[in-house]
C-alpha atoms as a printed R data frame, in Angstrom:
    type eleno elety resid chain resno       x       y       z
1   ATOM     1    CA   UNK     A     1  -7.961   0.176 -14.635
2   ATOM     2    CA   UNK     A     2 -11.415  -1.738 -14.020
3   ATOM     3    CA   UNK     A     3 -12.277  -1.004 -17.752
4   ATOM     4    CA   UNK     A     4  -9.466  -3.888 -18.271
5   ATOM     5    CA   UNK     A     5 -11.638  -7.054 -20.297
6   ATOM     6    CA   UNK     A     6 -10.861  -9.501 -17.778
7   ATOM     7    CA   UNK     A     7 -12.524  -7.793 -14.845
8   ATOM     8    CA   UNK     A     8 -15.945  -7.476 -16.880
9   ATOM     9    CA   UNK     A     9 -19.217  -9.423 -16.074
10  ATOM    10    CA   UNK     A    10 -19.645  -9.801 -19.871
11  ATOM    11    CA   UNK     A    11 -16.530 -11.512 -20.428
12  ATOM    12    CA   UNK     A    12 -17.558 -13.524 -17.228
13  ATOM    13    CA   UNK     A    13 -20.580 -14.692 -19.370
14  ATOM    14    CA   UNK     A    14 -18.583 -15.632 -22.162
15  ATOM    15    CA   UNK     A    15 -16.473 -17.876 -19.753
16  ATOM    16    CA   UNK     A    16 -19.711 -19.578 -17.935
17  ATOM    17    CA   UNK     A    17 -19.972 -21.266 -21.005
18  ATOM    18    CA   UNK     A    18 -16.775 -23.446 -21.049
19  ATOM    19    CA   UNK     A    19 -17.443 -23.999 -16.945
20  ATOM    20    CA   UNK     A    20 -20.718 -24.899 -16.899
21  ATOM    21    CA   UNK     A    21 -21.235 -22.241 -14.152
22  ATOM    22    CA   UNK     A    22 -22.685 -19.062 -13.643
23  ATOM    23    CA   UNK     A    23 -21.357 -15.157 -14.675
24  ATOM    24    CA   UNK     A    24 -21.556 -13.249 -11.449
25  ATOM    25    CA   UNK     A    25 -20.894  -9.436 -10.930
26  ATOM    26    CA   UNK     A    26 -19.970  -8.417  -7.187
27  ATOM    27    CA   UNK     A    27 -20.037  -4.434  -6.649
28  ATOM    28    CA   UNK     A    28 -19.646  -2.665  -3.939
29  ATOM    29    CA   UNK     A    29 -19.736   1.143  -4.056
30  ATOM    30    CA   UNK     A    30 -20.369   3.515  -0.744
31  ATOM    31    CA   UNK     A    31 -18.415   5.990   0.844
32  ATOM    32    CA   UNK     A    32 -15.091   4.220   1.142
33  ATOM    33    CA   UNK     A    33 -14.938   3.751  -2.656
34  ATOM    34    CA   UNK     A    34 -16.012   1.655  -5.261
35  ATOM    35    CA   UNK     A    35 -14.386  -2.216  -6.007
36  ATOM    36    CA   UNK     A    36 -16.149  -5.000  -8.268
37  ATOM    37    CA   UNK     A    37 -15.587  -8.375  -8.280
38  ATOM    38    CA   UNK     A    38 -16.733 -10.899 -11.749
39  ATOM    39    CA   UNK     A    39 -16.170 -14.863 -11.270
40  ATOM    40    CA   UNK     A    40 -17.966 -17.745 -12.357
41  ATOM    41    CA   UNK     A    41 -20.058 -19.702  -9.999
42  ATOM    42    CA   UNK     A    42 -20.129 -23.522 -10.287
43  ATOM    43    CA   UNK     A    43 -21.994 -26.273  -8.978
44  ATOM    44    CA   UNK     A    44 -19.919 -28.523  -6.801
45  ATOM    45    CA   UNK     A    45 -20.697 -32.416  -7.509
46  ATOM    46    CA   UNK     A    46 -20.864 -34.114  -4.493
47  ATOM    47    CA   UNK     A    47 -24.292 -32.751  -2.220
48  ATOM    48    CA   UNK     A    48 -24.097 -32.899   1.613
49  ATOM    49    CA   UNK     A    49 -27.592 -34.573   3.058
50  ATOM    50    CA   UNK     A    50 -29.406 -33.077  -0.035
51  ATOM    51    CA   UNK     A    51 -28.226 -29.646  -0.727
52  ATOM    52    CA   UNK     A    52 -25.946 -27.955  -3.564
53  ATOM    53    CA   UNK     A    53 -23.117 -26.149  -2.576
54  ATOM    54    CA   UNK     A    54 -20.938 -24.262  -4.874
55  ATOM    55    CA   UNK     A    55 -17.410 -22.335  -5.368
56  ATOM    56    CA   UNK     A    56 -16.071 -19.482  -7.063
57  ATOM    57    CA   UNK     A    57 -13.525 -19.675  -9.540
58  ATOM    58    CA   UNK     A    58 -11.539 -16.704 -12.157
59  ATOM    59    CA   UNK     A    59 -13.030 -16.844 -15.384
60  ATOM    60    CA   UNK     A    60  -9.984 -18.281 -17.315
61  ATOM    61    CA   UNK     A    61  -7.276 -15.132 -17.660
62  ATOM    62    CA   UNK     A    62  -6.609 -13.549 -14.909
63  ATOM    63    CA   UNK     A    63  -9.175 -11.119 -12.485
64  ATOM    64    CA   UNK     A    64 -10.322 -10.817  -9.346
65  ATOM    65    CA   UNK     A    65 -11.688  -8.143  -7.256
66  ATOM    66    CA   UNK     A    66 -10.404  -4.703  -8.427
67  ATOM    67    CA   UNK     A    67 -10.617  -1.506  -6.914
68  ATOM    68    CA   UNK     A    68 -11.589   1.454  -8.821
69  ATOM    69    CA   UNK     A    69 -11.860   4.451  -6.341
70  ATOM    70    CA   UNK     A    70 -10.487   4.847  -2.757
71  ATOM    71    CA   UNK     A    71 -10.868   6.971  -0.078
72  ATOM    72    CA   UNK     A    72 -10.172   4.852   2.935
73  ATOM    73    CA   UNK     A    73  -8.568   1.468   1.817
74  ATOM    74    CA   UNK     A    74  -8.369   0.203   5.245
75  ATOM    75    CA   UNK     A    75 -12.574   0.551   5.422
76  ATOM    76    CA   UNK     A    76 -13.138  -0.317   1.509
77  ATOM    77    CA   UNK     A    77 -11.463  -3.075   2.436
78  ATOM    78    CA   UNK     A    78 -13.081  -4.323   5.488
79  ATOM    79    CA   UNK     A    79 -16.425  -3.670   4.079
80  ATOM    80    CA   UNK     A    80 -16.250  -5.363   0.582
81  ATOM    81    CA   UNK     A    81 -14.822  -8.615   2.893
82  ATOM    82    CA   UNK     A    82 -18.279  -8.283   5.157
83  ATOM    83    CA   UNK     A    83 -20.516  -8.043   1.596
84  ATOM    84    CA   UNK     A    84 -18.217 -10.740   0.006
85  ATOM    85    CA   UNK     A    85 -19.066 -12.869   2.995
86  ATOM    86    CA   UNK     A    86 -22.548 -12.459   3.244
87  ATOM    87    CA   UNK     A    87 -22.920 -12.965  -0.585
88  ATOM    88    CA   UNK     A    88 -21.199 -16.738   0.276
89  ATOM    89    CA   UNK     A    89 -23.270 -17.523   2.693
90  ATOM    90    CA   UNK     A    90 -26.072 -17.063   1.492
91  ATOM    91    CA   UNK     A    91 -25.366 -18.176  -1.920
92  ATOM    92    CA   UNK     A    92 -23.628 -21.373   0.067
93  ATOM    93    CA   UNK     A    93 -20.684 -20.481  -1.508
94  ATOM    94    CA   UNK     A    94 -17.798 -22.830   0.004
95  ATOM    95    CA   UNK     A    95 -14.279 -21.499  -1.626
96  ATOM    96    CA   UNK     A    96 -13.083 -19.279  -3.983
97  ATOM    97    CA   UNK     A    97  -9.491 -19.531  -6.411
98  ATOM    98    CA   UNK     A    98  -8.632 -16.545  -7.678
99  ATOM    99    CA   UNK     A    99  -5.751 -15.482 -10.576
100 ATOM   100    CA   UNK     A   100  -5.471 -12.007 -10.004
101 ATOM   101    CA   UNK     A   101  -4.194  -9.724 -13.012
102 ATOM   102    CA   UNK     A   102  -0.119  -9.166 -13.404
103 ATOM   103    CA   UNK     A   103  -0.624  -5.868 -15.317
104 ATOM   104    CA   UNK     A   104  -2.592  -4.166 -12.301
105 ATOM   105    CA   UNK     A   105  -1.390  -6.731  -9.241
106 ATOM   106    CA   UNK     A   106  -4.288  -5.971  -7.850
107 ATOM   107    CA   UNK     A   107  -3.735  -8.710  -5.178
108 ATOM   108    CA   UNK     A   108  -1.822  -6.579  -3.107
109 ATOM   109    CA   UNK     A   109  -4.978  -4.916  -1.785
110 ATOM   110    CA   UNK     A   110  -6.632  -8.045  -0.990
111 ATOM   111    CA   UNK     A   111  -4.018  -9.890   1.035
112 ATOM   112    CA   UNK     A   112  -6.070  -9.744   4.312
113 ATOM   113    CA   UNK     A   113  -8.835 -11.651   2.576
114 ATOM   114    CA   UNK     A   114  -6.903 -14.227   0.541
115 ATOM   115    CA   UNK     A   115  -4.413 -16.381   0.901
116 ATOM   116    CA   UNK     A   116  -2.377 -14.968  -1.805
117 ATOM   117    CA   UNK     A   117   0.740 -16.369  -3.535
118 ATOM   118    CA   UNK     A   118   3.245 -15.582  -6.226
119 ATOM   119    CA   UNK     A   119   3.139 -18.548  -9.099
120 ATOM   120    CA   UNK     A   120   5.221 -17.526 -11.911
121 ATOM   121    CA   UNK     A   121   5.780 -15.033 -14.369
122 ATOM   122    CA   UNK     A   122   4.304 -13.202 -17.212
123 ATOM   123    CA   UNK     A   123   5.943 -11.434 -20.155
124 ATOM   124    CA   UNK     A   124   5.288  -8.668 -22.360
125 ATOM   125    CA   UNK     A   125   6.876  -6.482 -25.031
126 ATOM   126    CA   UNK     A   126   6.471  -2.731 -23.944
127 ATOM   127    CA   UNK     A   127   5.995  -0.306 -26.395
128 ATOM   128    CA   UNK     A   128   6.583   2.749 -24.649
129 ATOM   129    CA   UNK     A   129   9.911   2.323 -23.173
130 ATOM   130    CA   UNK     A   130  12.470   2.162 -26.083
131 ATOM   131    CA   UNK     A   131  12.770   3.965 -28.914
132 ATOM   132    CA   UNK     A   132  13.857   0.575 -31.070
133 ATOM   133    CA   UNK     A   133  10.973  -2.306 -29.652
134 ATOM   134    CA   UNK     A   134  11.828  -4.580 -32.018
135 ATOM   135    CA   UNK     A   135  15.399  -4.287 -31.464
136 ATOM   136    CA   UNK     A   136  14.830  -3.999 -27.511
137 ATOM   137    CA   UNK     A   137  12.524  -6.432 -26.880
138 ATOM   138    CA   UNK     A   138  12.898  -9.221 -29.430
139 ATOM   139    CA   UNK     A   139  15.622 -11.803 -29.119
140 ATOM   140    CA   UNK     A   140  18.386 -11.653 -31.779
141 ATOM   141    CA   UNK     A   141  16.764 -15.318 -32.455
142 ATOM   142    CA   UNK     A   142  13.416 -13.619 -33.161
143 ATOM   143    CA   UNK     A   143  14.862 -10.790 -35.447
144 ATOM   144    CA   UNK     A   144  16.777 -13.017 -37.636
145 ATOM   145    CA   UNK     A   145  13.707 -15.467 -38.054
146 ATOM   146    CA   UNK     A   146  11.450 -12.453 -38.691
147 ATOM   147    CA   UNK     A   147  13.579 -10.851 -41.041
148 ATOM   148    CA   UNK     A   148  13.761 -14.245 -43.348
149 ATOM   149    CA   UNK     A   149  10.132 -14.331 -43.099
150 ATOM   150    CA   UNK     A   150  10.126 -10.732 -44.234
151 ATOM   151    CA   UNK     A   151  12.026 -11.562 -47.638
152 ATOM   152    CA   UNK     A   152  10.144 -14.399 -48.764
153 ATOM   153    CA   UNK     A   153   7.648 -13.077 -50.784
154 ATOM   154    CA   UNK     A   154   5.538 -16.651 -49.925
155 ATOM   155    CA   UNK     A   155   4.691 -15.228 -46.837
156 ATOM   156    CA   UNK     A   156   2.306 -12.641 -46.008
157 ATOM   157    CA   UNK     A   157   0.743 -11.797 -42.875
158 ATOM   158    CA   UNK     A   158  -2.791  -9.859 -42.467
159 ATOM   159    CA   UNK     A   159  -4.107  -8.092 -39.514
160 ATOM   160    CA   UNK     A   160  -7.752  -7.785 -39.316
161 ATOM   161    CA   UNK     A   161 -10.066  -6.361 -36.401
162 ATOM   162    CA   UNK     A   162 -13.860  -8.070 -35.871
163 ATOM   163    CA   UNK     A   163 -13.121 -11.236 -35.644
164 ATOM   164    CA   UNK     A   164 -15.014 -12.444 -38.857
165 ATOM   165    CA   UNK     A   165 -12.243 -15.012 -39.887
166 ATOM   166    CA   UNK     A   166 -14.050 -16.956 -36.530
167 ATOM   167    CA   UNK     A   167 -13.931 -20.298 -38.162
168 ATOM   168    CA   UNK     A   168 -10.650 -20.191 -39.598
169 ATOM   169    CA   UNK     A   169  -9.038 -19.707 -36.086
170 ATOM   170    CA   UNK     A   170 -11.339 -21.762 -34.857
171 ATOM   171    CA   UNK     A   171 -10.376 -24.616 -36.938
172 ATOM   172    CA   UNK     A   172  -6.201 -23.684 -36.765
173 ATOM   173    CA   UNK     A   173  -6.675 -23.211 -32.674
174 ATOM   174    CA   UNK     A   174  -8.884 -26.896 -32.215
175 ATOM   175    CA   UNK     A   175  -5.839 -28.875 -34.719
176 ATOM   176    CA   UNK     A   176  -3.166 -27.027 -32.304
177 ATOM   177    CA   UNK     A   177  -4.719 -28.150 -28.822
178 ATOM   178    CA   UNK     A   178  -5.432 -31.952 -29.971
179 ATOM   179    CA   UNK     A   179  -1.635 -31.784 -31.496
180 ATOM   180    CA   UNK     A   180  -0.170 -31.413 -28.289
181 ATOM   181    CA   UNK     A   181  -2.559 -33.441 -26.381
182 ATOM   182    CA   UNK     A   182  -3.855 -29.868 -24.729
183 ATOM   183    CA   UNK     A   183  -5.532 -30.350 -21.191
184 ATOM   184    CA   UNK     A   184  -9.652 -29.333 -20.933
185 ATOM   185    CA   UNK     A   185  -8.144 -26.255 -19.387
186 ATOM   186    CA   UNK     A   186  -7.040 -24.940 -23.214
187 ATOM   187    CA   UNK     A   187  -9.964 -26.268 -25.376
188 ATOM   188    CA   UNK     A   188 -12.851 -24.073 -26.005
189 ATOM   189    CA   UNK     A   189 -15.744 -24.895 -27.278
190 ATOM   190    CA   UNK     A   190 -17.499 -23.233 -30.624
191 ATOM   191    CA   UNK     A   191 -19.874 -20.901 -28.586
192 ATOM   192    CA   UNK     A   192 -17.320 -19.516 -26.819
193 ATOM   193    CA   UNK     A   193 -15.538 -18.238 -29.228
194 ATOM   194    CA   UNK     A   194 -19.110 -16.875 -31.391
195 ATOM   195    CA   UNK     A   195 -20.040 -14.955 -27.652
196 ATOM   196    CA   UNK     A   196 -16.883 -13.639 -27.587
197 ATOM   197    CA   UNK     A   197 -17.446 -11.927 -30.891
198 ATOM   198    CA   UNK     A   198 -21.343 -11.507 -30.599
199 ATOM   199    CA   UNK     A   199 -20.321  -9.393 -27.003
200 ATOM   200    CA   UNK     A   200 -16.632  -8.549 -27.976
201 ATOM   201    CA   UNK     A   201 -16.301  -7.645 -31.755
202 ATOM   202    CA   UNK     A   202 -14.856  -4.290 -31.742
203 ATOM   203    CA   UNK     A   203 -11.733  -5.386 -29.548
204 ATOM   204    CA   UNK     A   204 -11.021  -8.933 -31.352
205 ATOM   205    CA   UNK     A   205  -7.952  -8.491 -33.896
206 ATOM   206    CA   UNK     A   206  -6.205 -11.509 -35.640
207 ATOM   207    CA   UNK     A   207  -3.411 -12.160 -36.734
208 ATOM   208    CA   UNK     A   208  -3.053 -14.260 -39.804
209 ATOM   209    CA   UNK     A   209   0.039 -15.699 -41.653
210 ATOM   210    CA   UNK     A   210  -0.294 -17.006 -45.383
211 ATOM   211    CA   UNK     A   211   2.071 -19.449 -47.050
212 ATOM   212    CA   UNK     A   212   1.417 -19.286 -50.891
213 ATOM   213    CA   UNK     A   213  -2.131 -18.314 -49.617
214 ATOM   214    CA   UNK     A   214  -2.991 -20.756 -47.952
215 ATOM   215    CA   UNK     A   215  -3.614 -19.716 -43.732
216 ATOM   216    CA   UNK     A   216  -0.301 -21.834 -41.574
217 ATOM   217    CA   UNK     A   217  -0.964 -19.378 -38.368
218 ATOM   218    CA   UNK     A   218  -3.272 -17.226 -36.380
219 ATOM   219    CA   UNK     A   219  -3.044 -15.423 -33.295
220 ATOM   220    CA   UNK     A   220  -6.526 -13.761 -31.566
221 ATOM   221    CA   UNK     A   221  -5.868 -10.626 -29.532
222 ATOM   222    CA   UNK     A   222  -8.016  -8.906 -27.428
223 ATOM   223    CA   UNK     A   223  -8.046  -4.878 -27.086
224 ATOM   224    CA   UNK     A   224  -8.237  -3.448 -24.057
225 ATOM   225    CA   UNK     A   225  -7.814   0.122 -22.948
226 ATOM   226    CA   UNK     A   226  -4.056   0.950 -23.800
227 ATOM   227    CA   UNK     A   227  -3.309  -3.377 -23.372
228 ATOM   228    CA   UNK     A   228  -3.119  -5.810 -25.990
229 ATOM   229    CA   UNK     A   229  -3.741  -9.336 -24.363
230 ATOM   230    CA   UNK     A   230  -2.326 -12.226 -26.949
231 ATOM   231    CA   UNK     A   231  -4.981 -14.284 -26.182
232 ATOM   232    CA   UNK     A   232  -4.992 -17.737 -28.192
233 ATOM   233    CA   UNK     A   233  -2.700 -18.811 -30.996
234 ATOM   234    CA   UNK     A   234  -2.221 -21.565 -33.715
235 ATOM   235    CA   UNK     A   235  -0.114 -23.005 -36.256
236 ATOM   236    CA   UNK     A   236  -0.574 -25.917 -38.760
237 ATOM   237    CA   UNK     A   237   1.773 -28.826 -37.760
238 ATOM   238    CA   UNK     A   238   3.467 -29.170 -41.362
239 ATOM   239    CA   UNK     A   239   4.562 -25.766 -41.223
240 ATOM   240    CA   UNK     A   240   5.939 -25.398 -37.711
241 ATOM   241    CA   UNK     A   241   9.366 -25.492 -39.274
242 ATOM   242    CA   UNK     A   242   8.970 -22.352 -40.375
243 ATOM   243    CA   UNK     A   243   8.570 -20.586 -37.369
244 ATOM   244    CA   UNK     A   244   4.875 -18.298 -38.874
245 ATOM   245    CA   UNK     A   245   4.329 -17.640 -35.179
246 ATOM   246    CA   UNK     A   246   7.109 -15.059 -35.102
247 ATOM   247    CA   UNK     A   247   5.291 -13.097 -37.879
248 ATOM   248    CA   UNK     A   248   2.134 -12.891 -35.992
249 ATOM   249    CA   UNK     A   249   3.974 -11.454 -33.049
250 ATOM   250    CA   UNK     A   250   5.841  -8.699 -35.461
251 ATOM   251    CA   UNK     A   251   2.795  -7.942 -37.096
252 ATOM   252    CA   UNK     A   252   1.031  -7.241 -34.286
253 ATOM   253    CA   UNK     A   253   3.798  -4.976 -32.379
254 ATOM   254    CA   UNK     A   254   3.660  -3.027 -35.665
255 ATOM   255    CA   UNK     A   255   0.385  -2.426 -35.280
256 ATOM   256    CA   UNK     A   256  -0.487  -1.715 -31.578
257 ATOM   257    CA   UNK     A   257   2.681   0.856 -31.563
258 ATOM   258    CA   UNK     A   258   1.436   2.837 -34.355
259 ATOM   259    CA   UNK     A   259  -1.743   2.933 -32.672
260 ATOM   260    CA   UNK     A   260  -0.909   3.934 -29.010
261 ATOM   261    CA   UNK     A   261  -0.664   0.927 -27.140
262 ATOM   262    CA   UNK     A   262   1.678   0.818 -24.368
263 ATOM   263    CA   UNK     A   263   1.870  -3.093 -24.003
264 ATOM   264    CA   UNK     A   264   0.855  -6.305 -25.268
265 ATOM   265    CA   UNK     A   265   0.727  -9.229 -22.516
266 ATOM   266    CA   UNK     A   266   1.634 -12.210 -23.772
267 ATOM   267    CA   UNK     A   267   0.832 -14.336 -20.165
268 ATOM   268    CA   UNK     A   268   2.924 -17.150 -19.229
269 ATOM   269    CA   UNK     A   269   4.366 -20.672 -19.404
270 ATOM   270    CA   UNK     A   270   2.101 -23.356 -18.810
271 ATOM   271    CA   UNK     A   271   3.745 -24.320 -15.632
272 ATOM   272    CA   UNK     A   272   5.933 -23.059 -12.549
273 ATOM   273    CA   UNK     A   273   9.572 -24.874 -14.444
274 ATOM   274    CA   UNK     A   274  11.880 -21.692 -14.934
275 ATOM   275    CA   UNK     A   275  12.750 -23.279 -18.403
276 ATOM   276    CA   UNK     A   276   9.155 -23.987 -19.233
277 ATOM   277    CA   UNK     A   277   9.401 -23.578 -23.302
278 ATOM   278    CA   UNK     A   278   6.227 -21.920 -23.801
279 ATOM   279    CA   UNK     A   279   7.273 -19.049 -21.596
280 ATOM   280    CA   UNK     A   280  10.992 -19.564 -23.117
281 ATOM   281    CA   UNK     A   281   8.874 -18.682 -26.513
282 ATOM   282    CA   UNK     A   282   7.430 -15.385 -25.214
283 ATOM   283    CA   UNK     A   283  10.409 -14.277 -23.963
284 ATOM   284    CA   UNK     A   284  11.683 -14.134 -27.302
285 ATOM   285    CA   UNK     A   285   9.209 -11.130 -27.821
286 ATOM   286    CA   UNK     A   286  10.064  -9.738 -24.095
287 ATOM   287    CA   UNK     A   287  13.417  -9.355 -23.154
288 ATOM   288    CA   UNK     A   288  12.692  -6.456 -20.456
289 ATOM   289    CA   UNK     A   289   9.556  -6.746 -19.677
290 ATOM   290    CA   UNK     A   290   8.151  -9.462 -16.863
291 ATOM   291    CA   UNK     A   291   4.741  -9.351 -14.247
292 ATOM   292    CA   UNK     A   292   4.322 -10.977 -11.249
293 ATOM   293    CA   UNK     A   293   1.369 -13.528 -11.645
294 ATOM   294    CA   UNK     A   294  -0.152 -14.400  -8.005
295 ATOM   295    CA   UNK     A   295  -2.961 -16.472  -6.758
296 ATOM   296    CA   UNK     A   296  -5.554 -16.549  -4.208
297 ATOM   297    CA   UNK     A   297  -7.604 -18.845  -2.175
298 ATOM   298    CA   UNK     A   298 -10.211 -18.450   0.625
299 ATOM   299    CA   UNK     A   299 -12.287 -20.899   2.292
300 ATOM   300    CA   UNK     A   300 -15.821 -19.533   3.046
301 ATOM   301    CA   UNK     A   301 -17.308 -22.601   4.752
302 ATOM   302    CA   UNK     A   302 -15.147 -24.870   6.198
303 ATOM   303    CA   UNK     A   303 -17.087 -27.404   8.055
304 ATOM   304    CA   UNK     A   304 -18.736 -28.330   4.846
305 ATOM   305    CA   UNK     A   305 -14.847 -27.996   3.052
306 ATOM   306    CA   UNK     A   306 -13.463 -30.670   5.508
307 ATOM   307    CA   UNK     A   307 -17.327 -32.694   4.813
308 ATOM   308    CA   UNK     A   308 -16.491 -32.180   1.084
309 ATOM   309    CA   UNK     A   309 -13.039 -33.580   1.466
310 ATOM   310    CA   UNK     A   310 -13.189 -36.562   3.507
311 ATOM   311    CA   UNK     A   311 -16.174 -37.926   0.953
312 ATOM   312    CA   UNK     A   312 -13.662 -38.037  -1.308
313 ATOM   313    CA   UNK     A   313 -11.090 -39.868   0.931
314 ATOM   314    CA   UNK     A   314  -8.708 -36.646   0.573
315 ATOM   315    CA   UNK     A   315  -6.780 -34.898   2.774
316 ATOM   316    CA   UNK     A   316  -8.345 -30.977   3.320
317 ATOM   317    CA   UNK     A   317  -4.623 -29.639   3.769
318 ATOM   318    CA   UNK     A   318  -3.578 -31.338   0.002
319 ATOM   319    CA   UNK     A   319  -1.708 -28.423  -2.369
320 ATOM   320    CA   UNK     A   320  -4.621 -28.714  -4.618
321 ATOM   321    CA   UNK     A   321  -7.254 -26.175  -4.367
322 ATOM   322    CA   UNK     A   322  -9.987 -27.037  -3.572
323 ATOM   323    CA   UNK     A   323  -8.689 -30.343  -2.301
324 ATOM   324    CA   UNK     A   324 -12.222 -31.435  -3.153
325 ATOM   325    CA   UNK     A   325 -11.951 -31.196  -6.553
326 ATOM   326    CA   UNK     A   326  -8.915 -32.723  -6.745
327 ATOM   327    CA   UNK     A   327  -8.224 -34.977  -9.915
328 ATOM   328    CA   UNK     A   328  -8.643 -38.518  -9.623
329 ATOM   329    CA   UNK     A   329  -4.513 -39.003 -10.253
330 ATOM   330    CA   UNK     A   330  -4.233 -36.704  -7.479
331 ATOM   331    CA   UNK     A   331  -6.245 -38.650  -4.835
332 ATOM   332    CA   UNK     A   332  -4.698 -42.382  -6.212
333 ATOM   333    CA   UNK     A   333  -0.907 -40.605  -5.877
334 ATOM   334    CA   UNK     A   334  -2.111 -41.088  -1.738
């Protein structure tokens, strides 16, 4: 389970980079059992009569404290929130938001030390349970759009592990996000993605579709124990009529059954709306199989919280968290 990429201090790393925080590794291991805990660290704005305070946020995926061996919850428990504690304090940690992982809800053992809530939820094709996947799992909209890519011998579609076509998603990915006016939240910047091979290479895979040779789409993937996570995808505006991001999905089912994968997570929509189209999309790849995505929050210090929040004229109790970080749109909607 903990072997999963998301809960590692090296993807951490990778993620201080887009943050502009700090990779840190929590462990605790003793007689109870053994749970570890990665999150980036970052530097609150505002200081409060001279000193730096800072919070604790999932690097961007899903995480979260995970719990590897057991042999008294109850006590594992208990202890890891005493050494999670003292690690805030003294580290003047003031909050923590945490996205923990669908494919292990692993927020179910934490519930006495966050305030956890279900958000939305996250797809995937499973490639254990049917003996047909494609038929099972893809939508009769998605078969018939695959299968016309299929017989067009202008399409092609090239899986490749390594990641050494780097700047060719990189370029594809960057002309996606600015075409739909992406959020900060889904750009990455060029180191991010060289770390992620430079720490990462041997479970990268792409996807890549070619129209008459020239690259339309590309999908990044990371590999991870018997999961595939779809990471990041793109496709060239001119040819979005052609639906190449179907391909990419086929190609890679193909590929992870024949090679003993049991699921590939595709994640979610990009917001809580039941008919949110980007989760509407993945569906079309996962007809039977959905996660339950949940989210945590804890306040650590919250006299300097409530100090945090009223210099920024904003109420403590706001639905955004941390209410102190709260966009300017946010504060102005008051």
């Amino acid at each position: 389970m903990g072997q999963d990429i998301y809960f590692t201090k090296a993807y951490a790393e990778v993620n201080a980079l887009i943050e502009a925080g700090e990779a840190i590794f929590i462990e605790l291991d003793n007689q109870y059992g053994h749970i570890t805990h990665s999150a980036i660290k970052r530097e609150i704005a505002n200081e409060i009569d001279g000193v730096k305070y800072y919070d604790l946020i999932t690097p961007y995926g899903y995480g979260g404290p995970i719990i590897h061996r057991c042999i008294d919850e109850a006590r594992l428990i208990e202890s890891y929130e005493v050494a999670l504690h003292e690690y805030c304090e003294a580290n003047r940690i003031v909050s923590e938001f945490v996205r923990f992982h669908p494919l292990f809800q692993n927020q179910e053992a934490f519930k006495d030390i966050y305030d956890v809530k279900y958000l939305r939820q996250t797809v995937g094709t499973d490639l254990r349970r049917f003996d047909n996947t494609f038929q099972s799992e893809f939508s009769t909209t998605a078969r018939r759009r695959i299968r016309n890519l299929i017989k067009e011998e202008k399409y092609s579609c090239v899986l490749a592990k390594g990641f050494d076509d780097i700047e060719d998603f990189i370029s594809i990915y960057k002309e996606t996000m600015d075409r739909r006016h992406a959020t900060d939240f889904y750009y990455f910047n060029r180191n991010y993605f060289y770390e992620l091979k430079r720490r990462f290479r041997s479970q990268l895979v792409t996807t890549t579709v070619y129209y008459q040779g020239e690259i339309i789409a590309m999908g990044l993937y990371f590999l991870s124990g018997k999961v595939v996570h779809d990471h990041l995808n793109g496709t060239k505006a001119e040819y979005l009529h052609l639906s190449p991001a179907y391909l990419l999905k086929y190609t890679m089912m193909n590929w992870a059954s024949k090679n003993g994968f049991d699921v590939i997570h595709y994640g979610g929509g990009v917001s809580n709306a039941q008919d949110d189209s980007v989760l509407k999309f993945k569906k079309s790849f996962a007809k039977n199989t959905d996660f339950e995505f949940h989210i945590g929050s804890r306040i650590w210090n919250q006299s300097v919280y409530e100090v945090l929040c009223r210099n920024r004229d904003i109420d403590s109790t706001s639905g955004f968290f941390p209410a102190y970080r709260a966009p300017v749109e946010k504060i102005k909607e008051r």
